[in-house]
Coordinates of C-alpha atoms in Angstrom, one line a residue:
M63 CA 15.5 78.2 58.0
P64 CA 12.6 80.7 58.1
A65 CA 13.2 84.4 58.3
H66 CA 11.6 84.3 61.7
A67 CA 13.1 81.6 63.9
L68 CA 10.8 80.2 66.6
K69 CA 11.4 82.5 69.5
R70 CA 10.6 81.6 73.1
P71 CA 7.6 84.0 73.5
T72 CA 6.1 82.6 70.3
L73 CA 6.6 79.0 71.5
L74 CA 5.0 79.8 74.9
A75 CA 2.0 81.6 73.3
L76 CA 1.3 78.7 70.9
C77 CA 1.7 76.0 73.5
A78 CA -0.6 77.9 75.8
C79 CA -3.3 78.0 73.1
V80 CA -3.0 74.2 72.6
M81 CA -3.1 73.6 76.4
V82 CA -6.3 75.7 76.8
A83 CA -8.0 74.0 73.9
Q84 CA -7.2 70.5 75.2
S85 CA -8.1 71.4 78.8
M86 CA -11.8 71.8 77.9
V87 CA -12.0 68.1 76.8
A88 CA -11.3 67.0 80.3
A89 CA -12.6 69.7 82.6
I90 CA -16.3 69.2 81.9
N91 CA -16.2 65.6 83.2
L92 CA -15.6 66.7 86.7
L93 CA -18.6 69.1 86.6
I94 CA -21.2 66.5 85.6
P95 CA -22.5 66.1 89.2
Q96 CA -23.0 69.9 89.6
L97 CA -24.5 70.2 86.1
T98 CA -27.0 67.4 86.8
S99 CA -28.3 69.1 90.0
S100 CA -28.2 72.7 88.5
A101 CA -31.1 74.9 87.7
L102 CA -30.9 73.9 84.0
H103 CA -32.2 70.4 85.0
P104 CA -30.5 68.6 82.0
S105 CA -31.6 65.1 81.1
H106 CA -29.1 62.3 80.9
T107 CA -29.0 62.7 77.1
E108 CA -28.4 66.4 77.4
I109 CA -25.5 65.8 79.9
L110 CA -23.9 63.4 77.4
W111 CA -24.2 65.9 74.6
T112 CA -22.8 68.7 76.8
V113 CA -19.7 66.5 77.2
D114 CA -19.6 65.2 73.6
A115 CA -20.5 68.2 71.5
Y116 CA -17.0 69.7 72.1
V117 CA -15.2 66.5 71.2
I118 CA -17.3 65.8 68.1
A119 CA -16.9 69.3 66.7
F120 CA -13.2 69.4 67.6
A121 CA -12.4 66.0 66.0
A122 CA -14.6 66.2 62.9
L123 CA -13.4 69.7 61.8
L124 CA -9.7 69.2 62.4
I125 CA -8.7 68.2 58.8
P126 CA -10.6 71.0 57.0
A127 CA -9.5 73.4 59.6
G128 CA -5.8 72.4 59.1
A129 CA -6.2 72.7 55.3
L130 CA -7.9 76.1 55.7
G131 CA -4.9 77.4 57.7
D132 CA -2.4 76.1 55.2
R133 CA -4.2 77.8 52.3
Y134 CA -5.5 81.0 53.7
G135 CA -3.2 81.8 56.6
R136 CA -2.2 79.9 59.7
K137 CA -2.0 82.9 62.0
G138 CA -5.4 84.1 60.9
A139 CA -6.9 80.6 61.4
L140 CA -5.5 80.6 64.9
L141 CA -6.9 84.0 65.8
T142 CA -10.3 83.0 64.4
G143 CA -10.2 79.8 66.4
L144 CA -9.5 81.7 69.6
A145 CA -12.4 84.1 68.8
L146 CA -14.8 81.1 68.2
F147 CA -13.5 79.4 71.4
A148 CA -14.3 82.6 73.4
A149 CA -17.7 83.0 71.8
G150 CA -18.6 79.4 72.6
A151 CA -17.4 79.8 76.2
A152 CA -19.6 83.0 76.5
T153 CA -22.6 81.1 75.1
S154 CA -22.1 78.3 77.6
A155 CA -21.4 80.6 80.6
F156 CA -24.7 82.4 80.1
A157 CA -26.8 79.5 78.8
P158 CA -30.4 79.7 79.9
D159 CA -31.1 76.1 79.0
P160 CA -29.3 72.9 78.1
A161 CA -29.7 73.4 74.3
V162 CA -27.8 76.7 74.4
L163 CA -25.1 75.1 76.6
I164 CA -24.6 72.3 74.1
A165 CA -24.5 74.8 71.2
G166 CA -21.8 76.8 73.1
R167 CA -19.8 73.7 73.6
G168 CA -19.9 72.8 69.9
L169 CA -18.9 76.3 69.0
S170 CA -15.9 76.2 71.3
G171 CA -15.0 72.8 69.8
A172 CA -15.0 74.3 66.3
G173 CA -12.6 77.0 67.6
A174 CA -10.3 74.3 69.1
A175 CA -10.3 72.6 65.7
L176 CA -8.8 75.8 64.2
I177 CA -6.4 76.4 67.1
T178 CA -4.7 73.0 67.3
P179 CA -3.5 72.4 63.7
A180 CA -2.6 76.0 63.2
T181 CA -0.3 76.0 66.2
M182 CA 1.6 73.0 65.1
S183 CA 1.9 74.2 61.5
I184 CA 3.3 77.6 62.6
M185 CA 5.8 75.8 64.9
I186 CA 7.0 73.5 62.1
H187 CA 7.4 76.4 59.7
L188 CA 9.4 78.5 62.2
S189 CA 11.6 75.7 63.4
A190 CA 14.9 74.7 61.8
P191 CA 14.8 71.0 60.8
E192 CA 17.3 70.1 63.6
H193 CA 15.0 71.6 66.2
R194 CA 11.7 70.1 65.1
A195 CA 11.9 67.1 67.4
R196 CA 12.3 69.4 70.4
T197 CA 9.4 71.6 69.1
M198 CA 7.1 68.6 68.8
A199 CA 8.0 67.5 72.3
A200 CA 6.9 70.9 73.6
W201 CA 3.7 70.8 71.6
T202 CA 2.8 67.3 72.8
L203 CA 3.7 68.2 76.4
S204 CA 1.2 71.0 76.1
I205 CA -1.5 68.5 75.2
G206 CA -0.7 66.5 78.2
L207 CA -0.6 69.5 80.4
G208 CA -4.0 70.6 79.0
G209 CA -5.5 67.3 80.1
A210 CA -4.0 67.7 83.6
V211 CA -5.0 71.4 83.9
G212 CA -8.5 70.5 82.7
N213 CA -8.8 67.9 85.4
L214 CA -7.4 70.2 88.1
G215 CA -9.5 73.2 87.0
G216 CA -12.7 71.2 86.7
G217 CA -12.1 69.7 90.1
L218 CA -11.5 73.0 91.8
V219 CA -14.5 74.6 90.1
G220 CA -16.7 71.6 90.8
Q221 CA -15.9 71.8 94.5
Y222 CA -15.7 75.5 95.2
L223 CA -17.4 77.4 92.4
T224 CA -20.4 77.2 90.0
W225 CA -20.0 75.4 86.7
R226 CA -20.6 78.7 84.9
A227 CA -17.3 80.0 86.3
L228 CA -15.3 77.5 84.2
F229 CA -16.8 78.8 81.0
A230 CA -16.6 82.5 82.1
A231 CA -12.9 82.1 82.9
M232 CA -12.3 80.9 79.3
I233 CA -13.5 84.2 77.8
P234 CA -10.8 86.6 79.0
L235 CA -8.2 83.8 78.8
A236 CA -8.9 83.3 75.1
L237 CA -8.8 87.0 74.4
L238 CA -5.4 87.3 76.2
L239 CA -4.1 84.5 74.2
G240 CA -5.3 86.1 71.0
L241 CA -3.4 89.3 72.0
A242 CA -0.3 87.3 72.8
V243 CA -0.4 85.5 69.4
A244 CA -1.0 88.8 67.6
V245 CA 2.1 90.4 69.2
T246 CA 4.5 87.4 69.2
T247 CA 3.7 85.3 66.2
P248 CA 4.9 86.1 62.7
R249 CA 2.9 85.1 59.6
T250 CA 4.1 82.1 57.6
D251 CA 4.1 81.2 53.9
R252 CA 0.8 80.0 52.5
S253 CA 0.5 77.1 50.2
E254 CA -0.9 77.5 46.7
P255 CA -4.3 79.2 46.5
S256 CA -7.4 77.1 45.9
N257 CA -10.8 76.6 47.1
L258 CA -11.4 74.6 50.2
D259 CA -13.2 71.9 48.2
P260 CA -16.7 72.5 49.7
L261 CA -18.1 69.2 48.6
G262 CA -15.1 67.2 49.9
T263 CA -15.2 69.1 53.2
L264 CA -18.9 68.5 53.7
L265 CA -18.6 64.7 52.9
L266 CA -15.5 64.2 55.1
T267 CA -16.9 66.2 58.0
A268 CA -20.3 64.6 58.0
G269 CA -18.7 61.2 57.7
L270 CA -16.4 61.8 60.7
V271 CA -19.4 63.2 62.8
A272 CA -21.3 60.0 62.0
V273 CA -18.5 57.7 63.0
L274 CA -17.6 59.7 66.1
F275 CA -21.3 59.7 67.2
G276 CA -21.3 55.9 66.8
I277 CA -18.1 55.5 68.9
I278 CA -19.1 57.9 71.6
E279 CA -22.8 56.9 72.0
G280 CA -22.2 53.1 71.4
P281 CA -22.1 52.3 75.1
A282 CA -25.3 54.3 75.8
Y283 CA -27.5 53.0 73.0
G284 CA -25.9 49.5 72.5
W285 CA -23.4 48.6 69.8
S286 CA -25.9 46.5 67.9
S287 CA -28.7 49.1 68.0
A288 CA -30.1 50.5 64.8
R289 CA -29.0 54.0 65.7
I290 CA -25.4 53.1 66.2
L291 CA -25.1 50.6 63.3
G292 CA -26.8 53.2 61.0
S293 CA -24.4 55.9 62.2
F294 CA -21.4 53.7 61.4
A295 CA -22.9 52.7 58.0
A296 CA -23.6 56.4 57.1
G297 CA -20.1 57.4 58.3
G298 CA -18.5 54.7 56.2
L299 CA -20.5 55.6 53.1
L300 CA -19.7 59.3 53.4
V301 CA -16.0 58.7 53.9
A302 CA -16.0 56.4 50.9
L303 CA -17.8 59.0 48.8
F304 CA -15.2 61.6 49.9
T305 CA -12.4 59.2 48.8
V306 CA -14.0 58.8 45.4
H307 CA -14.5 62.5 45.1
A308 CA -11.0 63.4 46.2
L309 CA -9.4 60.9 43.8
R310 CA -11.3 62.5 40.9
S311 CA -11.0 66.2 41.9
P312 CA -8.1 68.3 40.6
R313 CA -7.9 70.2 43.9
P314 CA -9.2 68.0 46.7
L315 CA -9.2 68.8 50.4
F316 CA -6.4 66.3 50.6
D317 CA -5.3 63.4 48.4
P318 CA -6.2 60.0 50.0
R319 CA -3.1 58.5 48.3
V320 CA -1.0 60.0 51.1
F321 CA -2.0 56.9 53.1
A322 CA 0.1 54.8 50.7
S323 CA 2.9 55.8 53.0
A324 CA 3.5 53.0 55.5
R325 CA 5.1 55.6 57.9
L326 CA 2.0 57.8 57.8
R327 CA -0.3 54.8 58.5
A328 CA 1.9 53.6 61.4
A329 CA 2.2 57.1 62.9
S330 CA -1.5 57.6 62.7
L331 CA -2.2 54.2 64.3
G332 CA 0.4 54.9 67.0
T333 CA -1.1 58.3 67.8
A334 CA -4.6 56.8 68.1
T335 CA -3.3 53.9 70.2
G336 CA -1.5 56.1 72.7
F337 CA -4.6 58.2 73.3
F338 CA -6.8 55.1 73.3
G339 CA -4.9 54.0 76.4
L340 CA -4.6 57.4 78.0
F341 CA -8.3 58.3 77.8
A342 CA -9.3 54.9 79.1
L343 CA -7.3 55.8 82.1
F344 CA -8.9 59.3 82.3
F345 CA -12.3 57.7 82.2
V346 CA -11.8 55.5 85.2
N347 CA -9.3 57.7 87.1
S348 CA -11.8 60.2 88.6
Q349 CA -14.3 57.5 89.4
Y350 CA -11.7 55.4 91.1
L351 CA -10.3 58.2 93.2
Q352 CA -13.6 59.6 94.2
E353 CA -15.8 56.5 94.5
V354 CA -13.2 54.0 95.7
K355 CA -10.6 56.1 97.4
G356 CA -12.9 58.8 98.7
F357 CA -11.1 61.8 97.3
G358 CA -12.9 65.1 96.8
A359 CA -13.2 66.7 93.3
A360 CA -10.4 69.2 93.9
L361 CA -8.0 66.5 95.3
T362 CA -8.9 64.2 92.4
G363 CA -7.7 66.9 90.0
I364 CA -4.4 67.3 91.9
A365 CA -3.9 63.5 92.1
I366 CA -3.5 63.2 88.4
M367 CA -0.5 65.5 88.3
P368 CA 2.1 62.7 88.0
L369 CA 1.0 62.4 84.4
P370 CA 2.4 65.8 83.2
V371 CA 5.4 65.3 85.4
G372 CA 6.3 62.0 83.8
M373 CA 5.7 63.4 80.3
A374 CA 7.9 66.4 80.9
L375 CA 10.8 64.2 82.2
S376 CA 10.6 61.6 79.5
Q377 CA 10.4 64.0 76.6
R378 CA 14.0 65.0 77.3
L379 CA 14.9 61.4 76.4
A380 CA 12.5 61.5 73.4
T381 CA 14.4 64.6 72.1
R382 CA 17.8 63.0 72.7
W383 CA 16.8 59.8 70.9
A384 CA 14.8 61.5 68.1
G385 CA 17.1 59.8 65.5
H386 CA 15.6 56.4 66.5
P387 CA 11.9 56.8 66.2
R388 CA 11.0 53.2 65.9
A389 CA 12.7 52.3 69.2
V390 CA 11.3 55.4 71.0
I391 CA 7.8 54.8 69.8
G392 CA 7.8 51.1 70.5
T393 CA 9.1 51.6 74.0
G394 CA 6.7 54.4 74.7
L395 CA 3.6 52.6 73.6
A396 CA 4.6 49.4 75.4
L397 CA 5.0 51.4 78.6
I398 CA 1.5 52.8 78.2
G399 CA 0.2 49.2 77.8
L400 CA 2.2 47.9 80.8
G401 CA 1.2 50.8 82.9
L402 CA -2.5 50.1 82.3
L403 CA -2.0 46.5 83.3
G404 CA -0.5 47.8 86.6
V405 CA -3.4 50.2 87.2
S406 CA -5.9 47.4 86.5
A407 CA -4.7 45.7 89.7
S408 CA -5.6 48.7 91.8
G409 CA -8.3 48.4 94.4
A410 CA -9.7 49.9 97.6
G411 CA -6.6 48.8 99.5
T412 CA -4.1 50.1 97.0
S413 CA -2.1 53.1 98.3
Y414 CA -2.3 56.3 96.2
W415 CA 1.5 56.3 95.9
A416 CA 1.5 52.8 94.3
Y417 CA -1.2 54.0 92.0
A418 CA 0.8 57.1 91.2
C419 CA 3.8 55.0 90.2
W420 CA 1.8 53.4 87.5
L421 CA 0.6 56.8 86.4
L422 CA 4.2 57.8 86.0
V423 CA 4.9 54.7 83.8
I424 CA 2.0 55.6 81.5
S425 CA 3.0 59.2 81.3
A426 CA 6.6 58.3 80.6
G427 CA 5.4 56.2 77.7
T428 CA 3.2 59.0 76.4
G429 CA 6.1 61.5 76.7
L430 CA 8.5 59.1 74.8
S431 CA 6.2 58.2 71.9
M432 CA 4.0 61.2 71.1
P433 CA 6.6 63.7 69.8
A434 CA 8.0 61.1 67.4
L435 CA 4.5 60.0 66.3
T436 CA 3.4 63.6 65.8
L437 CA 6.5 64.4 63.7
G438 CA 6.0 61.1 61.8
V439 CA 2.6 62.3 60.6
V440 CA 3.6 65.8 59.7
S441 CA 6.9 64.8 58.0
S442 CA 5.0 62.3 55.8
L443 CA 3.4 65.2 54.0
P444 CA 5.1 68.1 52.1
P445 CA 6.0 71.1 54.2
H446 CA 3.2 73.3 52.8
Q447 CA 0.6 70.8 54.2
A448 CA 1.8 71.0 57.8
G449 CA -1.6 72.2 59.0
L450 CA -3.3 69.3 57.2
G451 CA -0.8 66.9 58.7
S452 CA -1.5 68.3 62.1
G453 CA -5.3 67.9 61.4
L454 CA -4.8 64.2 60.4
G455 CA -2.7 63.5 63.5
T456 CA -5.0 65.2 65.9
T457 CA -8.0 63.5 64.3
A458 CA -6.3 60.2 65.0
R459 CA -5.6 61.3 68.5
E460 CA -9.2 62.4 69.3
T461 CA -10.7 59.3 67.6
G462 CA -8.4 57.1 69.7
A463 CA -9.5 59.0 72.8
A464 CA -13.2 58.5 72.0
L465 CA -12.6 54.8 71.3
G466 CA -10.7 54.4 74.6
V467 CA -13.6 55.9 76.6
A468 CA -16.2 53.9 74.6
V469 CA -14.5 50.5 75.0
T470 CA -13.8 51.1 78.7
G471 CA -17.4 52.2 79.3
T472 CA -18.7 49.2 77.5
V473 CA -16.6 46.7 79.6
L474 CA -17.5 48.5 82.8
S475 CA -21.2 48.4 82.0
A476 CA -21.0 44.6 81.9
H477 CA -19.9 44.4 85.5
T478 CA -21.5 45.4 88.8
G479 CA -19.8 48.5 90.0
L480 CA -16.4 50.1 89.3
T481 CA -14.4 47.8 91.7
H482 CA -15.4 44.7 89.7
G483 CA -15.2 46.3 86.2
M484 CA -12.1 48.5 86.4
G485 CA -9.6 45.7 86.2
P486 CA -11.2 43.8 83.2
A487 CA -11.8 47.1 81.4
L488 CA -8.2 48.3 81.7
R489 CA -6.8 44.9 80.9
T490 CA -8.8 44.8 77.7
V491 CA -7.5 48.3 76.7
A492 CA -3.9 47.3 77.6
V493 CA -4.0 44.2 75.4
V494 CA -5.3 46.3 72.5
V495 CA -2.5 48.8 73.1
L496 CA 0.2 46.2 73.1
A497 CA -1.2 44.4 70.0
A498 CA -1.4 47.8 68.1
T499 CA 2.2 48.6 69.2
A500 CA 3.4 45.6 67.3
L501 CA 1.7 46.8 64.2
V502 CA 3.1 50.3 64.6
I503 CA 6.6 49.0 65.0
T504 CA 6.2 46.9 61.8
G505 CA 5.0 50.0 59.9
Y506 CA 8.0 52.0 61.1
G507 CA 10.2 49.2 59.7
S508 CA 9.7 50.8 56.2
R509 CA 12.5 53.3 55.5
T510 CA 10.7 54.9 52.6
T511 CA 7.8 57.2 52.6
T512 CA 5.5 57.1 49.6
R513 CA 4.2 60.5 48.4
T514 CA 1.9 61.3 45.6
A515 CA 2.9 62.9 42.3
T516 CA 0.7 65.8 43.2
A517 CA 2.5 66.3 46.5
A518 CA 5.9 66.2 44.8
R519 CA 4.8 68.7 42.3
K520 CA 3.5 71.1 45.0
D521 CA 6.8 70.8 46.8
R522 CA 8.5 72.3 43.8
E523 CA 6.1 75.2 43.5
P524 CA 7.1 78.5 45.1
A525 CA 5.2 79.6 48.2
L526 CA 2.9 82.6 48.2
P527 CA 3.2 85.7 50.2
R528 CA 3.0 85.4 54.0
S529 CA -0.4 85.5 55.7

């Protein structure tokens, strides 16, 4: 067990960091009407980039950010991430034009990419093995709470304040969190010193940016358009070049052979699947509640609160059954799929309470499956690469979320209006979730985890001084 056990103040500070970083993914969606009519006069494309810049920077930089924390200091990476997050929020809050607003969103996304893997890696290093399932439950609950808080905060700001207030509030909040981390969080052992593989980092980051651009912008430009097909082709080529480079490099950003582990592949797919379903729901939720049920922006933010409640309750069971990950993950992902099928039947005449019951089913599935999936990704790598493992897992999470929004938006666009398209869109997503669940359960049937010779060698090497 580490010299510094994971104390409650440390856990709360780290979970708060995750929650704030995740909240800014969702909050902006409820401010789109206000932004559209603001003095900035953004075009439709600029609105899309205001939403997407944060997600693209966040998801594309997670893997190098996790590796950076592992090699040069997790606490330092976390504090740097909070500083970047605050700087980006300040840039957005005082933006004189849409370009500066978008740049600020991207900068905050880069900060979130440093924050998220660093928090998980610190928690893993400070937790005794028997407490790691509980720790991962707290970390994943923070992500769920972040989505709910983002919806609530965005709704309240959208109805009662100016959009600039949301970004302005993030500045002192990030600084307070930085102070809390500095005071409560000890430094952890670094992994072996090496460069961050600049070429590998550039290839992988550029490849992920291209793929994410294609996924996010596919519904807007058309999946068969030259721009989107070219984006996917460029992304695939860059990721392939990264793989070739990493296999030849003596010190790569990470060894692609880690994916020889069936458990790692299954856990990554399961993580992407869960957030694929969850963000499909997020995409239609605010539209359904506001356009069909007639809720205001603030009430819409409150109406999604059954999600974190269900997650919090079900994670107690997830911790208790942590020794049976295959059953817990299979049950949880299946509940997400079944809950989406239930929501797909909602219409103008559906009562909110019936709708909320299906939200509870989806949230219970998320709370059951995500802690075990998160631990499955991290535990498939050696302990000194916990930050990289978190980066891999969170990249899968954000990619799944982007795909969920893209697929749902594409199906909706093929129908006239939300009332006609919501059912088919969510049923399509539900079928994909249930099919992917079967693949995840099969992958978890393997009791062995393959690890590279390099990883095994690194496990035997002594850790460096704390940082």
